[in-house]
Amino acid sequence: MFFALIIAACKTSEITVKGTDSKKKNVVLIYKHYSRGFYKEYQFEEKKISTFTDYKKLIPIETRLKSKDWAKTLELLENLDIKKFSSLEAPSNLRKTDKVEFGRLILKIQGSTLKSKTFDHGNPPDMIKAIISHLLNIIDSDDVMFL
């Protein structure tokens, strides 16, 4: 058990989006919010956003992601402290009373996956608040183009 934790810690510290363009192409951000009877997941990749509206994720709705929005996403991602990402604590717990949906951010970078702890949708931990707001603003923009 202890050995597995050391390997996971070493693997986590190697993750970075800074560097060559090829590394940046291996980045996927997933934001999901859900409750009993409701599920929505957004997968942000370099050129597209795939939206899933059910747990089975059978039929994605794909929209184009503008290059300026992707560039801003990577900029915000570079500012995250990846070592602390998976242990961030939620500032509130209303999701546990069904008053708000659960939210979670998942990062897939260069083959590694990091998951945040769940938090109240709309009230993420401070460290990821800027990137969550940016992702939600992209989704809510009026100029979405379907693929």
Short mmCIF file of N, CA and C in Angstrom, two decimals:
data_model
loop_
_atom_site.label_atom_id
_atom_site.label_comp_id
_atom_site.label_asym_id
_atom_site.label_seq_id
_atom_site.Cartn_x
_atom_site.Cartn_y
_atom_site.Cartn_z
N MET A 1 0.83 -1.19 0.00
CA MET A 1 0.00 0.00 0.00
C MET A 1 0.87 1.25 0.00
N PHE A 2 1.84 1.30 0.89
CA PHE A 2 2.73 2.46 0.98
C PHE A 2 3.50 2.65 -0.32
N PHE A 3 3.97 1.55 -0.92
CA PHE A 3 4.70 1.59 -2.17
C PHE A 3 3.83 2.17 -3.29
N ALA A 4 2.57 1.80 -3.34
CA ALA A 4 1.65 2.31 -4.36
C ALA A 4 1.45 3.81 -4.22
N LEU A 5 1.40 4.31 -3.01
CA LEU A 5 1.24 5.75 -2.80
C LEU A 5 2.46 6.52 -3.30
N ILE A 6 3.63 5.99 -3.10
CA ILE A 6 4.85 6.65 -3.58
C ILE A 6 4.85 6.71 -5.10
N ILE A 7 4.49 5.62 -5.76
CA ILE A 7 4.44 5.61 -7.21
C ILE A 7 3.43 6.62 -7.73
N ALA A 8 2.26 6.67 -7.11
CA ALA A 8 1.24 7.63 -7.52
C ALA A 8 1.73 9.06 -7.34
N ALA A 9 2.41 9.33 -6.25
CA ALA A 9 2.92 10.69 -6.00
C ALA A 9 3.96 11.07 -7.04
N CYS A 10 4.84 10.15 -7.38
CA CYS A 10 5.86 10.44 -8.38
C CYS A 10 5.23 10.66 -9.75
N LYS A 11 4.26 9.85 -10.08
CA LYS A 11 3.60 9.97 -11.36
C LYS A 11 2.87 11.32 -11.46
N THR A 12 2.22 11.73 -10.39
CA THR A 12 1.50 12.99 -10.38
C THR A 12 2.44 14.17 -10.56
N SER A 13 3.60 14.14 -9.94
CA SER A 13 4.49 15.28 -10.03
C SER A 13 5.10 15.45 -11.42
N GLU A 14 5.04 14.43 -12.25
CA GLU A 14 5.59 14.52 -13.59
C GLU A 14 4.64 15.18 -14.58
N ILE A 15 3.39 15.30 -14.24
CA ILE A 15 2.40 15.84 -15.16
C ILE A 15 2.62 17.34 -15.33
N THR A 16 2.67 17.75 -16.59
CA THR A 16 2.81 19.17 -16.90
C THR A 16 2.22 19.43 -18.27
N VAL A 17 1.72 20.61 -18.50
CA VAL A 17 1.26 20.97 -19.84
C VAL A 17 2.21 21.96 -20.49
N LYS A 18 3.21 22.40 -19.75
CA LYS A 18 4.19 23.29 -20.33
C LYS A 18 5.12 22.48 -21.22
N GLY A 19 5.58 23.09 -22.28
CA GLY A 19 6.52 22.38 -23.15
C GLY A 19 6.07 22.41 -24.59
N THR A 20 6.27 21.31 -25.27
CA THR A 20 6.01 21.26 -26.69
C THR A 20 4.53 21.20 -26.99
N ASP A 21 4.19 21.53 -28.24
CA ASP A 21 2.80 21.47 -28.67
C ASP A 21 2.27 20.04 -28.62
N SER A 22 3.12 19.06 -28.85
CA SER A 22 2.65 17.67 -28.84
C SER A 22 2.13 17.28 -27.46
N LYS A 23 2.75 17.80 -26.42
CA LYS A 23 2.25 17.50 -25.07
C LYS A 23 0.90 18.16 -24.85
N LYS A 24 0.73 19.36 -25.36
CA LYS A 24 -0.53 20.07 -25.17
C LYS A 24 -1.68 19.40 -25.92
N LYS A 25 -1.38 18.63 -26.95
CA LYS A 25 -2.43 17.94 -27.68
C LYS A 25 -2.94 16.73 -26.91
N ASN A 26 -2.23 16.30 -25.90
CA ASN A 26 -2.64 15.16 -25.09
C ASN A 26 -3.35 15.60 -23.82
N VAL A 27 -4.12 16.66 -23.91
CA VAL A 27 -4.83 17.20 -22.76
C VAL A 27 -6.33 17.12 -23.01
N VAL A 28 -7.05 16.57 -22.04
CA VAL A 28 -8.51 16.55 -22.07
C VAL A 28 -8.98 16.98 -20.68
N LEU A 29 -9.89 17.95 -20.64
CA LEU A 29 -10.49 18.36 -19.37
C LEU A 29 -11.94 17.91 -19.39
N ILE A 30 -12.37 17.31 -18.31
CA ILE A 30 -13.75 16.84 -18.21
C ILE A 30 -14.38 17.53 -17.01
N TYR A 31 -15.50 18.20 -17.26
CA TYR A 31 -16.26 18.78 -16.16
C TYR A 31 -17.62 18.12 -16.17
N LYS A 32 -18.02 17.61 -15.02
CA LYS A 32 -19.34 17.00 -14.92
C LYS A 32 -20.07 17.54 -13.71
N HIS A 33 -21.37 17.66 -13.86
CA HIS A 33 -22.23 17.99 -12.72
C HIS A 33 -23.46 17.09 -12.80
N TYR A 34 -23.88 16.64 -11.63
CA TYR A 34 -24.91 15.61 -11.59
C TYR A 34 -25.59 15.58 -10.23
N SER A 35 -26.76 14.95 -10.23
CA SER A 35 -27.50 14.68 -8.99
C SER A 35 -28.34 13.44 -9.28
N ARG A 36 -29.23 13.11 -8.38
CA ARG A 36 -30.11 11.97 -8.65
C ARG A 36 -31.01 12.33 -9.82
N GLY A 37 -30.94 11.54 -10.88
CA GLY A 37 -31.82 11.77 -12.02
C GLY A 37 -31.30 12.79 -13.02
N PHE A 38 -30.13 13.37 -12.81
CA PHE A 38 -29.58 14.37 -13.73
C PHE A 38 -28.09 14.11 -13.91
N TYR A 39 -27.63 14.23 -15.16
CA TYR A 39 -26.21 14.05 -15.44
C TYR A 39 -25.83 14.87 -16.66
N LYS A 40 -24.75 15.62 -16.55
CA LYS A 40 -24.21 16.34 -17.68
C LYS A 40 -22.69 16.34 -17.58
N GLU A 41 -22.05 15.97 -18.67
CA GLU A 41 -20.59 15.91 -18.71
C GLU A 41 -20.09 16.61 -19.97
N TYR A 42 -19.05 17.41 -19.82
CA TYR A 42 -18.43 18.11 -20.93
C TYR A 42 -16.97 17.67 -21.03
N GLN A 43 -16.57 17.21 -22.20
CA GLN A 43 -15.18 16.84 -22.42
C GLN A 43 -14.57 17.86 -23.37
N PHE A 44 -13.59 18.61 -22.87
CA PHE A 44 -12.94 19.66 -23.64
C PHE A 44 -11.64 19.12 -24.22
N GLU A 45 -11.53 19.15 -25.53
CA GLU A 45 -10.31 18.76 -26.22
C GLU A 45 -9.86 19.95 -27.06
N GLU A 46 -8.76 19.80 -27.76
CA GLU A 46 -8.16 20.93 -28.47
C GLU A 46 -9.12 21.61 -29.45
N LYS A 47 -9.92 20.87 -30.15
CA LYS A 47 -10.77 21.48 -31.17
C LYS A 47 -12.26 21.27 -30.96
N LYS A 48 -12.63 20.51 -29.93
CA LYS A 48 -14.05 20.23 -29.76
C LYS A 48 -14.44 20.03 -28.30
N ILE A 49 -15.74 20.15 -28.09
CA ILE A 49 -16.35 19.84 -26.80
C ILE A 49 -17.39 18.76 -27.05
N SER A 50 -17.31 17.68 -26.30
CA SER A 50 -18.31 16.62 -26.38
C SER A 50 -19.17 16.71 -25.12
N THR A 51 -20.47 16.79 -25.32
CA THR A 51 -21.41 16.89 -24.20
C THR A 51 -22.22 15.61 -24.11
N PHE A 52 -22.28 15.06 -22.91
CA PHE A 52 -23.07 13.85 -22.65
C PHE A 52 -24.15 14.21 -21.65
N THR A 53 -25.35 13.72 -21.89
CA THR A 53 -26.47 14.07 -21.00
C THR A 53 -27.02 12.87 -20.24
N ASP A 54 -26.30 11.75 -20.28
CA ASP A 54 -26.71 10.60 -19.48
C ASP A 54 -25.48 9.82 -19.04
N TYR A 55 -25.68 8.99 -18.03
CA TYR A 55 -24.57 8.24 -17.45
C TYR A 55 -23.93 7.26 -18.43
N LYS A 56 -24.69 6.76 -19.38
CA LYS A 56 -24.17 5.77 -20.32
C LYS A 56 -23.20 6.39 -21.33
N LYS A 57 -23.33 7.67 -21.59
CA LYS A 57 -22.47 8.41 -22.52
C LYS A 57 -22.45 7.77 -23.91
N LEU A 58 -23.61 7.43 -24.43
CA LEU A 58 -23.69 6.77 -25.73
C LEU A 58 -23.72 7.77 -26.89
N ILE A 59 -24.41 8.87 -26.72
CA ILE A 59 -24.59 9.81 -27.83
C ILE A 59 -24.04 11.18 -27.43
N PRO A 60 -22.82 11.50 -27.91
CA PRO A 60 -22.27 12.83 -27.60
C PRO A 60 -22.86 13.90 -28.52
N ILE A 61 -22.98 15.08 -27.98
CA ILE A 61 -23.30 16.26 -28.77
C ILE A 61 -21.99 17.01 -28.91
N GLU A 62 -21.48 17.12 -30.14
CA GLU A 62 -20.17 17.71 -30.34
C GLU A 62 -20.27 19.12 -30.89
N THR A 63 -19.52 20.01 -30.29
CA THR A 63 -19.44 21.40 -30.74
C THR A 63 -17.98 21.78 -30.92
N ARG A 64 -17.77 22.80 -31.72
CA ARG A 64 -16.41 23.25 -31.99
C ARG A 64 -15.91 24.11 -30.84
N LEU A 65 -14.65 23.94 -30.49
CA LEU A 65 -13.99 24.75 -29.47
C LEU A 65 -13.05 25.71 -30.18
N LYS A 66 -13.24 26.99 -29.95
CA LYS A 66 -12.41 28.00 -30.59
C LYS A 66 -10.98 27.91 -30.07
N SER A 67 -10.02 28.18 -30.93
CA SER A 67 -8.61 28.08 -30.55
C SER A 67 -8.26 29.06 -29.44
N LYS A 68 -8.88 30.24 -29.42
CA LYS A 68 -8.59 31.21 -28.34
C LYS A 68 -9.11 30.70 -27.00
N ASP A 69 -10.24 29.98 -27.01
CA ASP A 69 -10.77 29.41 -25.76
C ASP A 69 -9.89 28.27 -25.28
N TRP A 70 -9.37 27.46 -26.21
CA TRP A 70 -8.47 26.37 -25.83
C TRP A 70 -7.17 26.94 -25.27
N ALA A 71 -6.65 27.99 -25.90
CA ALA A 71 -5.41 28.61 -25.42
C ALA A 71 -5.58 29.15 -24.00
N LYS A 72 -6.72 29.77 -23.74
CA LYS A 72 -7.00 30.29 -22.40
C LYS A 72 -7.14 29.14 -21.40
N THR A 73 -7.76 28.04 -21.83
CA THR A 73 -7.90 26.87 -20.97
C THR A 73 -6.53 26.33 -20.57
N LEU A 74 -5.62 26.21 -21.54
CA LEU A 74 -4.27 25.71 -21.24
C LEU A 74 -3.52 26.68 -20.34
N GLU A 75 -3.72 27.97 -20.55
CA GLU A 75 -3.07 28.97 -19.69
C GLU A 75 -3.52 28.82 -18.24
N LEU A 76 -4.82 28.65 -18.05
CA LEU A 76 -5.34 28.46 -16.70
C LEU A 76 -4.87 27.13 -16.11
N LEU A 77 -4.78 26.12 -16.93
CA LEU A 77 -4.31 24.81 -16.48
C LEU A 77 -2.85 24.87 -16.02
N GLU A 78 -2.05 25.63 -16.73
CA GLU A 78 -0.63 25.77 -16.36
C GLU A 78 -0.46 26.41 -14.99
N ASN A 79 -1.44 27.20 -14.57
CA ASN A 79 -1.36 27.88 -13.28
C ASN A 79 -1.82 27.01 -12.10
N LEU A 80 -2.36 25.82 -12.39
CA LEU A 80 -2.81 24.95 -11.31
C LEU A 80 -1.63 24.26 -10.65
N ASP A 81 -1.74 24.05 -9.36
CA ASP A 81 -0.76 23.26 -8.64
C ASP A 81 -1.24 21.81 -8.70
N ILE A 82 -0.71 21.07 -9.67
CA ILE A 82 -1.16 19.71 -9.93
C ILE A 82 -0.99 18.80 -8.71
N LYS A 83 0.03 19.05 -7.91
CA LYS A 83 0.28 18.20 -6.74
C LYS A 83 -0.86 18.29 -5.73
N LYS A 84 -1.53 19.42 -5.65
CA LYS A 84 -2.61 19.62 -4.68
C LYS A 84 -3.99 19.35 -5.28
N PHE A 85 -4.07 19.17 -6.59
CA PHE A 85 -5.35 19.10 -7.29
C PHE A 85 -6.30 18.05 -6.72
N SER A 86 -5.83 16.83 -6.54
CA SER A 86 -6.71 15.74 -6.11
C SER A 86 -7.12 15.81 -4.65
N SER A 87 -6.48 16.67 -3.88
CA SER A 87 -6.80 16.75 -2.45
C SER A 87 -7.52 18.05 -2.07
N LEU A 88 -7.94 18.83 -3.05
CA LEU A 88 -8.64 20.08 -2.74
C LEU A 88 -9.94 19.81 -2.00
N GLU A 89 -10.20 20.62 -1.00
CA GLU A 89 -11.43 20.48 -0.23
C GLU A 89 -12.49 21.46 -0.73
N ALA A 90 -13.71 21.00 -0.79
CA ALA A 90 -14.82 21.83 -1.22
C ALA A 90 -15.15 22.87 -0.16
N PRO A 91 -15.47 24.11 -0.57
CA PRO A 91 -15.79 25.15 0.41
C PRO A 91 -17.18 25.01 1.03
N SER A 92 -18.05 24.18 0.44
CA SER A 92 -19.39 23.98 0.98
C SER A 92 -19.84 22.55 0.70
N ASN A 93 -20.91 22.12 1.34
CA ASN A 93 -21.37 20.74 1.19
C ASN A 93 -22.87 20.64 0.96
N LEU A 94 -23.46 21.58 0.26
CA LEU A 94 -24.89 21.54 0.00
C LEU A 94 -25.28 20.37 -0.90
N ARG A 95 -24.35 19.86 -1.69
CA ARG A 95 -24.64 18.74 -2.59
C ARG A 95 -25.06 17.50 -1.82
N LYS A 96 -24.61 17.38 -0.60
CA LYS A 96 -24.93 16.20 0.20
C LYS A 96 -26.36 16.24 0.74
N THR A 97 -27.03 17.37 0.57
CA THR A 97 -28.42 17.50 1.00
C THR A 97 -29.36 17.61 -0.19
N ASP A 98 -28.86 17.38 -1.40
CA ASP A 98 -29.63 17.49 -2.65
C ASP A 98 -30.07 18.91 -2.97
N LYS A 99 -29.47 19.91 -2.34
CA LYS A 99 -29.83 21.30 -2.65
C LYS A 99 -29.16 21.78 -3.94
N VAL A 100 -27.97 21.25 -4.24
CA VAL A 100 -27.26 21.59 -5.47
C VAL A 100 -26.65 20.31 -6.05
N GLU A 101 -26.23 20.40 -7.30
CA GLU A 101 -25.63 19.25 -7.97
C GLU A 101 -24.18 19.07 -7.52
N PHE A 102 -23.69 17.86 -7.66
CA PHE A 102 -22.28 17.56 -7.47
C PHE A 102 -21.52 18.10 -8.68
N GLY A 103 -20.31 18.57 -8.47
CA GLY A 103 -19.43 18.97 -9.56
C GLY A 103 -18.10 18.25 -9.40
N ARG A 104 -17.42 18.02 -10.52
CA ARG A 104 -16.09 17.39 -10.48
C ARG A 104 -15.33 17.76 -11.75
N LEU A 105 -14.05 18.06 -11.58
CA LEU A 105 -13.16 18.33 -12.70
C LEU A 105 -12.17 17.18 -12.81
N ILE A 106 -12.00 16.68 -14.01
CA ILE A 106 -11.06 15.58 -14.27
C ILE A 106 -10.08 16.07 -15.33
N LEU A 107 -8.80 15.84 -15.08
CA LEU A 107 -7.76 16.21 -16.02
C LEU A 107 -7.12 14.95 -16.57
N LYS A 108 -7.04 14.85 -17.88
CA LYS A 108 -6.31 13.77 -18.53
C LYS A 108 -5.17 14.43 -19.28
N ILE A 109 -3.96 14.22 -18.77
CA ILE A 109 -2.78 14.88 -19.33
C ILE A 109 -1.73 13.83 -19.60
N GLN A 110 -1.33 13.72 -20.85
CA GLN A 110 -0.25 12.81 -21.25
C GLN A 110 -0.46 11.39 -20.72
N GLY A 111 -1.69 10.91 -20.79
CA GLY A 111 -1.98 9.54 -20.39
C GLY A 111 -2.29 9.34 -18.91
N SER A 112 -2.13 10.37 -18.09
CA SER A 112 -2.46 10.28 -16.66
C SER A 112 -3.79 10.97 -16.39
N THR A 113 -4.52 10.44 -15.43
CA THR A 113 -5.81 11.00 -15.08
C THR A 113 -5.79 11.47 -13.63
N LEU A 114 -6.22 12.71 -13.42
CA LEU A 114 -6.35 13.27 -12.07
C LEU A 114 -7.79 13.71 -11.88
N LYS A 115 -8.38 13.36 -10.74
CA LYS A 115 -9.76 13.74 -10.44
C LYS A 115 -9.78 14.62 -9.21
N SER A 116 -10.56 15.70 -9.30
CA SER A 116 -10.77 16.50 -8.10
C SER A 116 -11.75 15.76 -7.21
N LYS A 117 -11.77 16.12 -5.95
CA LYS A 117 -12.84 15.64 -5.09
C LYS A 117 -14.12 16.34 -5.55
N THR A 118 -15.26 15.77 -5.21
CA THR A 118 -16.50 16.42 -5.61
C THR A 118 -16.71 17.70 -4.81
N PHE A 119 -17.46 18.61 -5.41
CA PHE A 119 -17.77 19.89 -4.79
C PHE A 119 -19.16 20.32 -5.26
N ASP A 120 -19.69 21.37 -4.66
CA ASP A 120 -20.98 21.90 -5.08
C ASP A 120 -20.82 22.57 -6.44
N HIS A 121 -21.64 22.14 -7.41
CA HIS A 121 -21.62 22.77 -8.73
C HIS A 121 -21.91 24.26 -8.54
N GLY A 122 -21.05 25.10 -9.07
CA GLY A 122 -21.19 26.54 -8.90
C GLY A 122 -20.34 27.10 -7.76
N ASN A 123 -19.77 26.23 -6.95
CA ASN A 123 -18.93 26.68 -5.83
C ASN A 123 -17.71 25.76 -5.68
N PRO A 124 -16.81 25.80 -6.68
CA PRO A 124 -15.63 24.93 -6.62
C PRO A 124 -14.58 25.46 -5.64
N PRO A 125 -13.60 24.65 -5.30
CA PRO A 125 -12.48 25.15 -4.49
C PRO A 125 -11.79 26.33 -5.19
N ASP A 126 -11.24 27.23 -4.40
CA ASP A 126 -10.64 28.45 -4.96
C ASP A 126 -9.59 28.18 -6.03
N MET A 127 -8.77 27.16 -5.84
CA MET A 127 -7.68 26.91 -6.78
C MET A 127 -8.17 26.57 -8.19
N ILE A 128 -9.36 25.99 -8.32
CA ILE A 128 -9.86 25.63 -9.64
C ILE A 128 -11.05 26.50 -10.07
N LYS A 129 -11.37 27.50 -9.29
CA LYS A 129 -12.52 28.35 -9.59
C LYS A 129 -12.39 29.05 -10.94
N ALA A 130 -11.21 29.56 -11.27
CA ALA A 130 -11.02 30.29 -12.54
C ALA A 130 -11.19 29.38 -13.74
N ILE A 131 -10.63 28.19 -13.68
CA ILE A 131 -10.73 27.29 -14.83
C ILE A 131 -12.16 26.76 -14.98
N ILE A 132 -12.83 26.47 -13.88
CA ILE A 132 -14.24 26.02 -13.94
C ILE A 132 -15.10 27.13 -14.52
N SER A 133 -14.92 28.36 -14.06
CA SER A 133 -15.70 29.48 -14.59
C SER A 133 -15.47 29.64 -16.09
N HIS A 134 -14.22 29.52 -16.51
CA HIS A 134 -13.89 29.63 -17.93
C HIS A 134 -14.60 28.53 -18.73
N LEU A 135 -14.54 27.30 -18.27
CA LEU A 135 -15.18 26.19 -18.98
C LEU A 135 -16.69 26.38 -19.06
N LEU A 136 -17.29 26.81 -17.97
CA LEU A 136 -18.75 27.04 -17.97
C LEU A 136 -19.13 28.21 -18.86
N ASN A 137 -18.28 29.24 -18.93
CA ASN A 137 -18.55 30.36 -19.84
C ASN A 137 -18.50 29.92 -21.30
N ILE A 138 -17.59 29.03 -21.63
CA ILE A 138 -17.52 28.51 -23.01
C ILE A 138 -18.82 27.77 -23.33
N ILE A 139 -19.27 26.94 -22.42
CA ILE A 139 -20.50 26.16 -22.65
C ILE A 139 -21.71 27.06 -22.79
N ASP A 140 -21.77 28.13 -21.98
CA ASP A 140 -22.93 29.01 -21.98
C ASP A 140 -22.90 30.09 -23.06
N SER A 141 -21.82 30.17 -23.84
CA SER A 141 -21.73 31.23 -24.84
C SER A 141 -22.76 31.00 -25.95
N ASP A 142 -23.18 32.08 -26.57
CA ASP A 142 -24.21 32.03 -27.60
C ASP A 142 -23.68 31.60 -28.97
N ASP A 143 -22.38 31.64 -29.15
CA ASP A 143 -21.82 31.35 -30.47
C ASP A 143 -21.25 29.93 -30.59
N VAL A 144 -21.95 28.96 -30.02
CA VAL A 144 -21.54 27.57 -30.08
C VAL A 144 -21.86 27.05 -31.48
N MET A 145 -20.90 26.35 -32.09
CA MET A 145 -21.11 25.78 -33.43
C MET A 145 -21.06 24.26 -33.33
N PHE A 146 -22.14 23.60 -33.75
CA PHE A 146 -22.21 22.15 -33.70
C PHE A 146 -21.38 21.55 -34.82
N LEU A 147 -20.79 20.39 -34.55
CA LEU A 147 -19.99 19.68 -35.58
C LEU A 147 -20.88 18.74 -36.36
#
